[in-house]
Amino acid sequence: MVMGDLVIEVDVAVVGGGPGGYTAAFRCADLGLETVVVDAGTRLGGACLWEGCIPSKALLHVAAVLGEAERAKEFGVDFGAPRVSLDPLRKWKSERVVGKLARGLASVAKGKGVEVVGGTAVFEDSRSLRVEGDAPQKIRFKHAIVATGSLPAPLPGVSLTSERVMDSTAALELPDVPERLLVIGGGYIGLELGQAYAALGSKVTLVEMLDGLLPGLDHDLVQPLARRCEKLFVKIRLGTKVTSLREEGALIEARFSDGDTVVFERVLVAVGRRPVSAGLGLETTRVRPDARGVIAVDDRCRTADPAIYAVGDVTGEPMLAHRAMRQGVVAAEAIAGRPAAFDNIAVPAVVFTDPEVAWCGLTEPEAARAGRKVKVAKFQWAASGRAATLGRADGLTKLLADPDTGRVLGVGIVGPGAGELIAEGTLAVETAITIEDLAATIHTHPTLSETLMEAAETLLRGT
Ligand code: FAD
Ligand code: NAD
């Protein structure tokens, strides 16, 4: 690394230190490539660690504890009304959870010899970029990996700027527990953060412009979650848009497409995320993002420019941290000349609500759209011993298999712990296991994992 005149020369420059970027950088270093990460925040972790996966799951853990305490009344245990102190809660989330993981990432980077440069990276051509910030410098690279992630999408047609109108980043700061919270968007963030705020005591109204929560996902998986949300939220308005937001003193007045107006202390906008590729100087390279800002990549994460790779949210859907990480490994290995490819069949997805919803591989609506014949098994958790001991008969495990070969094509699970249980389904789909293998595999009793085996047995028996 040459640093004399503030020009760094490296094998690989990674732009963005989120899960895609840091995973790529660590793998590059393991493969003997001299690697630098440029991050606008001068830190590793990206949206996932600082304003996404981790803080949201910390808040959802608190929500789950509150939910369990409430449910305990069913079997005669009453803890009384919970008292939530926001300062210790924020401190625990930011310091004990996020801070600890951040220190861990920084020390791994140090151990591997990966330098983290703070500043905004802008490409000057296909071999160099400049870093704008407190200590401007230039980086010459043999290869670059763009891992600039995504940012919250604004609410179309509504221009109000107010600290009471939050995106997910602001909501995760937990400024207070508003008495009434309007959540706009019934996708991942709206449902996760809506439930977290509801558990803490907010009266939550959720608006979703399409006709169901988690639109497009298998209805069987969404239904138990929708039922729970109906209890937790004061109102769910489907097929509805917010047409205007107006500040009314310390309140926000929302007007809906059905003509209603309602006031709220705070609003959370969660209508999707957009890739970050503008302002990166990509016009000086051969990379051309599409109209939405997505950078197209092939199965080795190569862009249209032979020196530039891209990974993570900037490459489009699904915008999930574990996909970004897998792409990071693939890009690093491809640069090192190894035969790696992002040829995964199953990218699992989990909505960490109560109940959790998880799926991988083919879903029933996708099979229907593709006109693909599948065998489907649904195992209701009402028949699971473990679910009964947990007081959670509301779950469902669903299997999709190829009618000719018996190969497991897709798995969907809704219920507590679905996010952990889906790992077995993902392995089954990825390794082309058959329903016979799944049914013949001994699963510990009594566990929720048995529901996968039971679903497979249902298919074998043809019942
Ligand atoms: P990011 O994590 O977005 O990181 C990009 C980095 O690039 C940032 O640090 C940014 O500062 C930096 N950067 C951008 N432009 C430049 C530039 N020009 N120069 C230098 N640096 C730059 N996914 C899951 O799988 N599970 C979850 O539970 C989950 N929960 C989520 C909850 C919330 C509230 C949100 C918002 C997202 C959640 N996600 C979850 C999605 C997940 O956070 C993203 O998929 C993931 O962070 C994408 O990683 P990435 O590396 O592509 O980019
Ligand atoms: P999303 O795409 O999951 O959901 C957005 C929802 O908003 C959709 O249901 C959409 O129909 C609705 N919508 C769009 N415009 C609207 C409007 N004008 N009025 C009302 N509703 C509208 O997006 P998100 O919840 O913002 O999350 C962004 C992304 O972050 C997710 O797609 C996911 O990739 C990632 N994420 C993942 C997790 C996880 O893995 N558990 C958690 C949070 C976020």
XYZ file of C-alpha atoms and ligand atoms in Angstrom:
560
model
C 0.000 0.000 0.000
C 1.577 3.357 -1.083
C 0.350 6.288 1.017
C 3.046 8.977 0.510
C 1.057 11.483 -1.596
C -2.319 10.321 -0.304
C -2.719 7.880 -3.167
C -3.512 4.379 -2.029
C -2.860 1.538 -4.444
C -4.685 -1.665 -3.676
C -5.850 -4.868 -5.279
C -9.454 -4.291 -4.245
C -11.344 -1.135 -3.222
C -14.702 -1.867 -1.625
C -17.160 1.040 -1.631
C -19.540 0.666 1.322
C -18.937 -1.123 4.609
C -22.299 -2.875 5.089
C -22.767 -6.662 5.205
C -22.059 -6.978 1.471
C -18.979 -4.759 1.610
C -17.355 -6.017 4.787
C -17.974 -9.675 3.910
C -16.371 -9.104 0.495
C -13.427 -7.243 2.044
C -12.791 -9.918 4.687
C -12.878 -12.678 2.069
C -10.556 -10.696 -0.244
C -8.097 -10.323 2.644
C -8.332 -14.055 3.418
C -7.468 -14.726 -0.230
C -4.341 -12.573 -0.011
C -5.686 -9.480 -1.809
C -4.720 -6.085 -0.456
C -8.071 -4.503 0.329
C -9.461 -1.186 1.510
C -13.060 -0.344 2.444
C -14.369 3.191 1.950
C -17.427 3.989 4.013
C -19.231 7.312 4.299
C -19.800 6.626 8.003
C -16.127 5.661 8.669
C -17.329 2.406 10.170
C -18.265 -1.117 9.207
C -21.781 -2.514 9.590
C -23.850 -0.454 7.139
C -27.607 -0.127 7.358
C -27.902 -3.635 8.772
C -25.916 -3.013 11.946
C -26.587 0.676 12.576
C -30.139 1.257 11.384
C -31.624 -2.032 10.234
C -31.502 -5.724 11.096
C -29.788 -5.509 14.462
C -31.466 -2.570 16.248
C -34.870 -3.645 14.914
C -34.378 -7.183 16.181
C -33.289 -5.821 19.563
C -36.571 -3.874 19.810
C -38.539 -6.893 18.591
C -36.941 -8.994 21.327
C -38.292 -6.504 23.862
C -41.699 -6.742 22.173
C -41.537 -10.558 22.350
C -40.723 -10.473 26.073
C -43.681 -8.143 26.678
C -45.907 -10.416 24.568
C -44.821 -13.540 26.481
C -45.422 -11.813 29.822
C -48.942 -10.931 28.674
C -49.578 -14.496 27.465
C -48.400 -15.922 30.807
C -51.706 -14.771 32.316
C -53.295 -17.710 30.437
C -51.500 -20.151 32.724
C -51.877 -18.179 35.898
C -48.748 -16.037 35.992
C -49.347 -12.301 36.207
C -46.295 -10.024 36.220
C -48.499 -6.925 36.475
C -48.390 -3.986 34.080
C -44.919 -3.558 32.542
C -43.022 -0.320 33.159
C -40.731 0.515 30.257
C -37.862 2.975 30.780
C -36.733 4.294 27.433
C -33.257 5.511 28.425
C -31.953 2.114 29.574
C -33.688 0.467 26.618
C -32.001 2.817 24.113
C -28.673 2.389 25.898
C -28.917 -1.406 25.810
C -29.818 -1.370 22.098
C -27.128 1.101 21.063
C -24.252 0.173 23.350
C -24.673 -3.429 24.468
C -26.056 -4.717 21.168
C -25.016 -2.490 18.240
C -21.850 -1.069 19.854
C -20.550 -4.487 20.864
C -21.041 -5.912 17.371
C -19.445 -2.809 15.815
C -16.355 -3.221 17.982
C -16.218 -6.867 16.925
C -16.303 -5.968 13.221
C -13.597 -3.303 13.656
C -11.342 -5.778 15.375
C -11.876 -8.443 12.685
C -10.940 -5.834 10.044
C -7.801 -4.958 11.961
C -6.898 -8.614 12.380
C -7.234 -9.242 8.654
C -5.351 -6.059 7.668
C -8.386 -4.455 5.995
C -8.138 -0.671 6.201
C -11.357 1.313 6.648
C -11.215 4.776 5.058
C -13.866 7.344 6.022
C -15.454 9.473 3.302
C -17.640 9.417 0.226
C -16.162 7.495 -2.690
C -16.596 8.820 -6.236
C -15.269 6.926 -9.265
C -12.925 8.907 -11.548
C -12.527 6.058 -14.034
C -12.489 2.263 -14.046
C -9.218 2.126 -12.116
C -9.453 4.903 -9.571
C -11.713 6.716 -7.196
C -11.414 9.750 -4.994
C -12.542 9.875 -1.429
C -14.270 13.088 -0.420
C -14.379 14.010 3.252
C -12.155 15.209 6.059
C -9.028 13.639 4.578
C -9.458 13.591 0.776
C -7.418 10.965 -0.975
C -7.249 8.897 -4.115
C -7.410 5.150 -4.423
C -6.084 3.225 -7.416
C -7.421 -0.295 -7.636
C -7.217 -3.370 -9.811
C -10.813 -4.213 -8.918
C -13.598 -2.353 -7.112
C -16.695 -3.748 -5.442
C -19.684 -1.392 -5.203
C -21.626 -2.171 -2.011
C -23.380 1.149 -1.407
C -26.662 -0.390 -0.235
C -30.028 1.342 -0.186
C -31.938 4.157 1.518
C -35.610 4.519 2.542
C -37.927 5.480 -0.343
C -39.912 8.695 0.178
C -43.697 8.669 0.261
C -44.835 9.603 -3.263
C -46.748 12.857 -3.546
C -46.290 13.856 0.108
C -43.633 16.456 0.794
C -43.978 17.310 4.513
C -40.673 17.451 6.387
C -41.214 17.075 10.116
C -39.362 15.268 12.873
C -42.730 13.638 13.621
C -42.667 11.931 10.209
C -40.023 9.234 10.593
C -38.284 6.778 8.333
C -37.054 3.473 9.807
C -33.742 5.032 10.890
C -35.500 7.709 12.943
C -38.016 5.225 14.348
C -35.226 2.934 15.554
C -33.828 5.822 17.614
C -37.011 5.448 19.682
C -37.473 9.199 20.271
C -40.534 8.393 22.429
C -43.500 6.037 22.484
C -46.122 8.113 20.662
C -49.681 7.711 21.853
C -50.897 7.265 18.270
C -48.583 6.073 15.500
C -49.470 5.880 11.825
C -47.448 3.265 9.942
C -47.490 3.663 6.158
C -46.629 0.372 4.413
C -47.554 -3.186 5.370
C -44.232 -4.777 4.355
C -41.277 -5.938 6.420
C -40.512 -2.655 8.198
C -44.085 -1.488 8.744
C -44.998 -4.788 10.368
C -41.817 -5.254 12.420
C -41.587 -1.704 13.747
C -45.366 -1.344 13.973
C -45.435 -4.379 16.269
C -42.456 -3.113 18.305
C -44.143 0.254 18.934
C -47.514 -1.428 19.645
C -45.857 -3.665 22.249
C -44.313 -0.590 23.888
C -47.755 0.982 24.151
C -48.491 3.003 20.994
C -51.919 2.805 19.399
C -50.863 1.813 15.893
C -52.831 2.372 12.691
C -51.336 0.723 9.597
C -52.130 1.710 5.999
C -51.193 -0.523 3.075
C -52.011 0.517 -0.490
C -52.483 -3.071 -1.735
C -55.194 -5.466 -0.584
C -53.200 -7.438 2.017
C -50.222 -7.355 4.365
C -46.921 -8.603 2.892
C -48.504 -8.375 -0.562
C -47.624 -11.158 -2.968
C -46.673 -13.637 -0.243
C -48.577 -16.909 0.308
C -51.882 -16.064 2.020
C -51.621 -19.153 4.283
C -48.433 -17.701 5.788
C -49.732 -14.159 6.096
C -53.083 -15.018 7.698
C -51.874 -15.888 11.248
C -49.739 -12.725 11.266
C -52.662 -10.635 9.995
C -54.858 -12.021 12.808
C -52.251 -11.092 15.411
C -51.852 -7.615 13.919
C -55.608 -7.126 14.089
C -55.308 -7.602 17.867
C -52.142 -5.532 18.329
C -53.049 -2.584 16.079
C -56.053 -0.329 16.538
C -56.777 -0.281 12.817
C -55.455 -1.770 9.583
C -56.501 0.067 6.445
C -55.891 -2.066 3.359
C -56.214 -0.812 -0.212
C -55.604 2.692 1.163
C -53.064 5.414 0.426
C -52.106 8.500 2.388
C -52.861 11.442 0.136
C -51.526 14.191 2.431
C -49.747 14.767 5.724
C -50.119 18.134 7.464
C -48.583 19.446 10.673
C -51.315 20.455 13.171
C -49.461 21.864 16.176
C -47.783 18.924 17.854
C -49.773 16.460 15.727
C -49.714 15.196 12.167
C -52.998 15.082 10.309
C -53.153 12.327 7.725
C -55.670 12.270 4.917
C -56.447 8.874 3.399
C -57.544 8.014 -0.126
C -61.030 7.108 1.213
C -61.438 10.737 2.368
C -60.947 10.161 6.131
C -58.625 12.414 8.121
C -57.034 11.244 11.393
C -54.399 12.816 13.673
C -51.315 11.074 15.035
C -48.390 12.013 17.300
C -45.969 10.359 14.860
C -45.879 8.736 11.416
C -43.537 6.005 10.184
C -43.042 5.835 6.425
C -42.003 2.329 5.331
C -42.829 2.069 1.628
C -39.683 0.331 0.392
C -35.999 1.119 -0.165
C -34.066 2.438 -3.166
C -30.540 1.446 -4.264
C -27.766 4.025 -3.723
C -25.957 4.483 -7.040
C -26.434 8.174 -7.912
C -23.494 10.531 -7.340
C -21.000 7.671 -7.382
C -19.320 8.828 -10.601
C -20.341 5.621 -12.368
C -20.664 7.576 -15.636
C -16.844 7.584 -15.727
C -16.956 3.766 -15.846
C -18.909 1.275 -17.940
C -21.461 0.654 -15.167
C -24.952 1.961 -16.023
C -27.570 1.642 -13.262
C -31.178 1.250 -14.469
C -33.922 3.849 -13.916
C -34.432 2.676 -10.301
C -30.683 2.886 -9.609
C -30.162 -0.893 -9.640
C -26.751 -2.090 -10.869
C -27.142 -5.273 -12.925
C -24.699 -8.089 -12.125
C -24.143 -11.588 -13.424
C -23.862 -14.708 -11.280
C -20.256 -13.786 -10.406
C -21.372 -10.283 -9.310
C -19.616 -8.717 -12.325
C -21.040 -5.460 -13.702
C -20.717 -4.270 -17.315
C -17.251 -2.924 -16.375
C -14.675 -5.739 -16.168
C -12.881 -4.053 -13.223
C -16.022 -3.391 -11.186
C -18.197 -5.794 -9.225
C -21.337 -5.000 -7.209
C -23.050 -6.713 -4.285
C -25.968 -6.208 -1.908
C -28.988 -3.905 -2.035
C -27.501 -1.795 -4.840
C -27.957 -4.859 -7.087
C -31.724 -4.933 -6.409
C -34.155 -7.379 -4.788
C -34.236 -9.196 -2.505
C -32.648 -6.517 -0.314
C -31.564 -8.812 2.489
C -28.346 -8.839 4.495
C -27.652 -12.569 4.072
C -27.965 -12.270 0.286
C -25.532 -9.327 0.354
C -23.089 -11.408 2.413
C -23.240 -14.389 0.050
C -22.711 -12.046 -2.913
C -19.746 -10.535 -1.047
C -18.084 -13.936 -0.808
C -18.810 -14.682 -4.474
C -17.400 -11.330 -5.685
C -14.215 -11.746 -3.634
C -13.646 -15.293 -4.862
C -14.400 -14.348 -8.465
C -11.834 -11.521 -8.268
C -9.306 -13.982 -6.836
C -9.914 -16.215 -9.851
C -11.855 -18.903 -8.024
C -14.834 -20.641 -9.664
C -17.473 -19.079 -7.366
C -21.004 -18.183 -8.495
C -24.176 -16.904 -6.873
C -26.091 -19.979 -7.962
C -28.107 -20.407 -4.778
C -31.602 -21.749 -5.366
C -33.047 -20.558 -2.083
C -32.615 -17.111 -0.555
C -34.582 -17.454 2.688
C -36.609 -14.529 4.029
C -37.928 -13.888 7.534
C -40.292 -11.256 8.870
C -39.415 -11.110 12.570
C -42.911 -10.343 13.815
C -45.158 -12.191 16.245
C -45.698 -14.751 14.805
C -42.585 -14.881 12.636
C -43.096 -15.582 8.941
C -40.331 -17.345 7.001
C -40.070 -18.873 3.562
C -37.538 -20.139 1.055
C -37.493 -21.554 -2.457
C -40.764 -21.727 -4.385
C -43.982 -20.338 -2.858
C -47.485 -21.469 -3.846
C -48.392 -18.140 -5.556
C -45.111 -18.316 -7.535
C -45.849 -21.907 -8.605
C -49.351 -20.850 -9.685
C -48.015 -17.879 -11.655
C -45.462 -20.110 -13.399
C -48.102 -22.799 -14.098
C -45.875 -25.296 -12.296
C -47.493 -28.406 -10.817
C -46.552 -28.971 -7.170
C -47.622 -31.194 -4.293
C -48.491 -29.105 -1.245
C -48.584 -30.160 2.422
C -49.816 -27.960 5.253
C -49.130 -29.025 8.799
C -51.126 -27.028 11.337
C -49.304 -26.491 14.606
C -52.506 -27.312 16.502
C -51.283 -30.926 16.088
C -47.777 -30.209 17.417
C -46.971 -31.204 21.002
C -44.309 -28.535 21.298
C -46.622 -25.806 19.993
C -49.198 -26.867 22.624
C -46.632 -26.543 25.427
C -45.819 -23.042 24.168
C -49.489 -22.102 23.925
C -48.956 -21.393 20.221
C -51.303 -23.464 18.071
C -51.512 -20.616 15.541
C -48.516 -21.765 13.481
C -48.320 -23.557 10.147
C -45.576 -25.396 8.269
C -46.004 -25.729 4.539
C -44.022 -27.808 2.052
C -44.033 -27.688 -1.737
C -42.597 -30.683 -3.573
C -42.121 -31.817 -7.144
C -44.901 -34.348 -7.911
C -42.601 -36.554 -10.035
C -39.346 -36.599 -8.088
C -40.536 -35.749 -4.563
C -37.867 -33.058 -4.365
C -38.565 -30.298 -1.834
C -39.024 -27.074 -3.831
C -40.165 -24.639 -1.195
C -40.876 -24.277 2.516
C -43.015 -21.733 4.336
C -43.361 -21.474 8.095
C -45.375 -19.124 10.280
C -45.127 -19.267 14.066
C -42.698 -18.387 16.844
C -39.168 -19.445 15.903
C -39.993 -19.694 12.178
C -36.881 -17.614 11.465
C -34.682 -20.336 12.962
C -36.727 -23.272 11.636
C -36.456 -22.089 8.034
C -32.749 -23.006 8.032
C -33.665 -26.690 7.715
C -36.030 -25.890 4.850
C -33.338 -23.851 3.096
C -30.865 -26.715 3.405
C -33.511 -29.115 2.058
C -34.220 -26.944 -0.985
C -30.579 -26.069 -1.636
C -29.359 -29.669 -1.403
C -32.288 -31.129 -3.395
C -33.575 -33.318 -0.573
C -36.760 -35.315 -1.188
C -39.811 -35.471 1.050
C -38.834 -39.087 1.746
C -35.439 -37.943 3.135
C -37.152 -35.308 5.251
C -39.754 -37.732 6.600
C -37.121 -40.378 7.402
C -34.819 -37.949 9.233
C -35.205 -38.246 13.004
C -36.298 -34.926 14.500
C -36.052 -34.366 18.248
C -39.324 -34.576 20.181
C -41.048 -32.424 21.243
C -39.827 -29.629 18.963
C -41.316 -27.347 16.359
C -38.818 -28.795 13.858
C -40.937 -31.967 13.862
C -43.558 -30.026 11.914
C -41.273 -30.195 8.843
C -41.038 -33.964 9.167
C -44.804 -34.215 9.761
C -45.529 -32.107 6.685
C -43.271 -34.390 4.621
C -45.049 -37.476 6.018
C -48.402 -35.980 5.034
C -47.161 -35.703 1.454
C -45.812 -39.264 1.451
C -49.097 -40.650 2.762
C -50.985 -38.520 0.246
C -53.321 -37.200 2.954
P -25.794 -1.305 3.427
O -25.924 -2.093 4.665
O -26.883 -0.339 3.090
O -24.412 -0.524 3.522
C -24.012 0.375 2.549
C -22.907 1.241 3.113
O -22.353 1.995 2.036
C -23.363 2.247 4.165
O -22.562 2.144 5.321
C -23.166 3.608 3.474
O -22.757 4.619 4.383
C -22.057 3.287 2.500
N -22.001 4.164 1.310
C -22.997 4.459 0.438
N -22.533 5.249 -0.559
C -21.217 5.447 -0.315
C -20.187 6.163 -0.979
N -20.395 6.821 -2.126
N -18.946 6.164 -0.429
C -18.698 5.501 0.720
N -19.632 4.799 1.376
C -20.875 4.768 0.873
N -32.139 -7.667 6.193
C -32.112 -8.926 6.680
O -31.580 -9.831 6.011
N -32.658 -9.235 7.895
C -33.255 -8.297 8.661
O -33.732 -8.595 9.763
C -33.302 -6.967 8.177
N -33.899 -5.999 8.908
C -33.892 -4.712 8.434
C -34.520 -3.730 9.194
C -34.547 -2.428 8.755
C -35.222 -1.362 9.591
C -33.912 -2.088 7.523
C -33.898 -0.667 7.050
C -33.303 -3.050 6.752
C -33.293 -4.384 7.197
N -32.718 -5.402 6.449
C -32.723 -6.688 6.920
C -32.073 -5.127 5.152
C -30.550 -5.032 5.324
O -30.247 -4.006 6.257
C -29.893 -4.753 3.988
O -30.288 -5.732 3.052
C -28.392 -4.771 4.116
O -27.924 -3.823 5.046
C -27.741 -4.495 2.748
O -26.363 -4.527 2.871
P -25.420 -3.749 1.842
O -24.039 -4.156 2.206
O -25.888 -3.957 0.467
O -25.625 -2.195 2.137
P -41.424 -3.504 1.622
O -41.231 -3.521 0.173
O -41.215 -4.745 2.403
O -42.898 -3.015 1.965
C -43.379 -1.780 1.539
C -44.894 -1.842 1.604
O -45.401 -0.535 1.427
C -45.502 -2.719 0.520
O -46.433 -3.588 1.101
C -46.158 -1.710 -0.419
O -47.298 -2.228 -1.074
C -46.496 -0.602 0.546
N -46.611 0.721 -0.071
C -45.832 1.243 -1.059
N -46.217 2.500 -1.323
C -47.243 2.778 -0.486
C -48.071 3.924 -0.270
N -47.901 5.044 -0.978
N -49.039 3.869 0.690
C -49.215 2.736 1.414
N -48.475 1.614 1.239
C -47.494 1.644 0.314
O -40.500 -2.299 2.150
P -40.055 -1.888 3.608
O -40.962 -2.471 4.633
O -39.851 -0.427 3.550
O -38.653 -2.601 3.729
C -37.630 -2.332 2.754
C -36.796 -3.538 2.524
O -35.898 -3.723 3.620
C -37.576 -4.842 2.458
O -38.101 -5.077 1.193
C -36.516 -5.849 2.817
O -35.771 -6.120 1.664
C -35.659 -5.095 3.813
N -36.037 -5.484 5.204
C -35.912 -6.779 5.570
C -36.263 -7.158 6.847
C -36.108 -8.600 7.241
O -35.406 -9.309 6.532
N -36.717 -9.049 8.318
C -36.756 -6.241 7.749
C -36.878 -4.925 7.333
C -36.509 -4.542 6.062
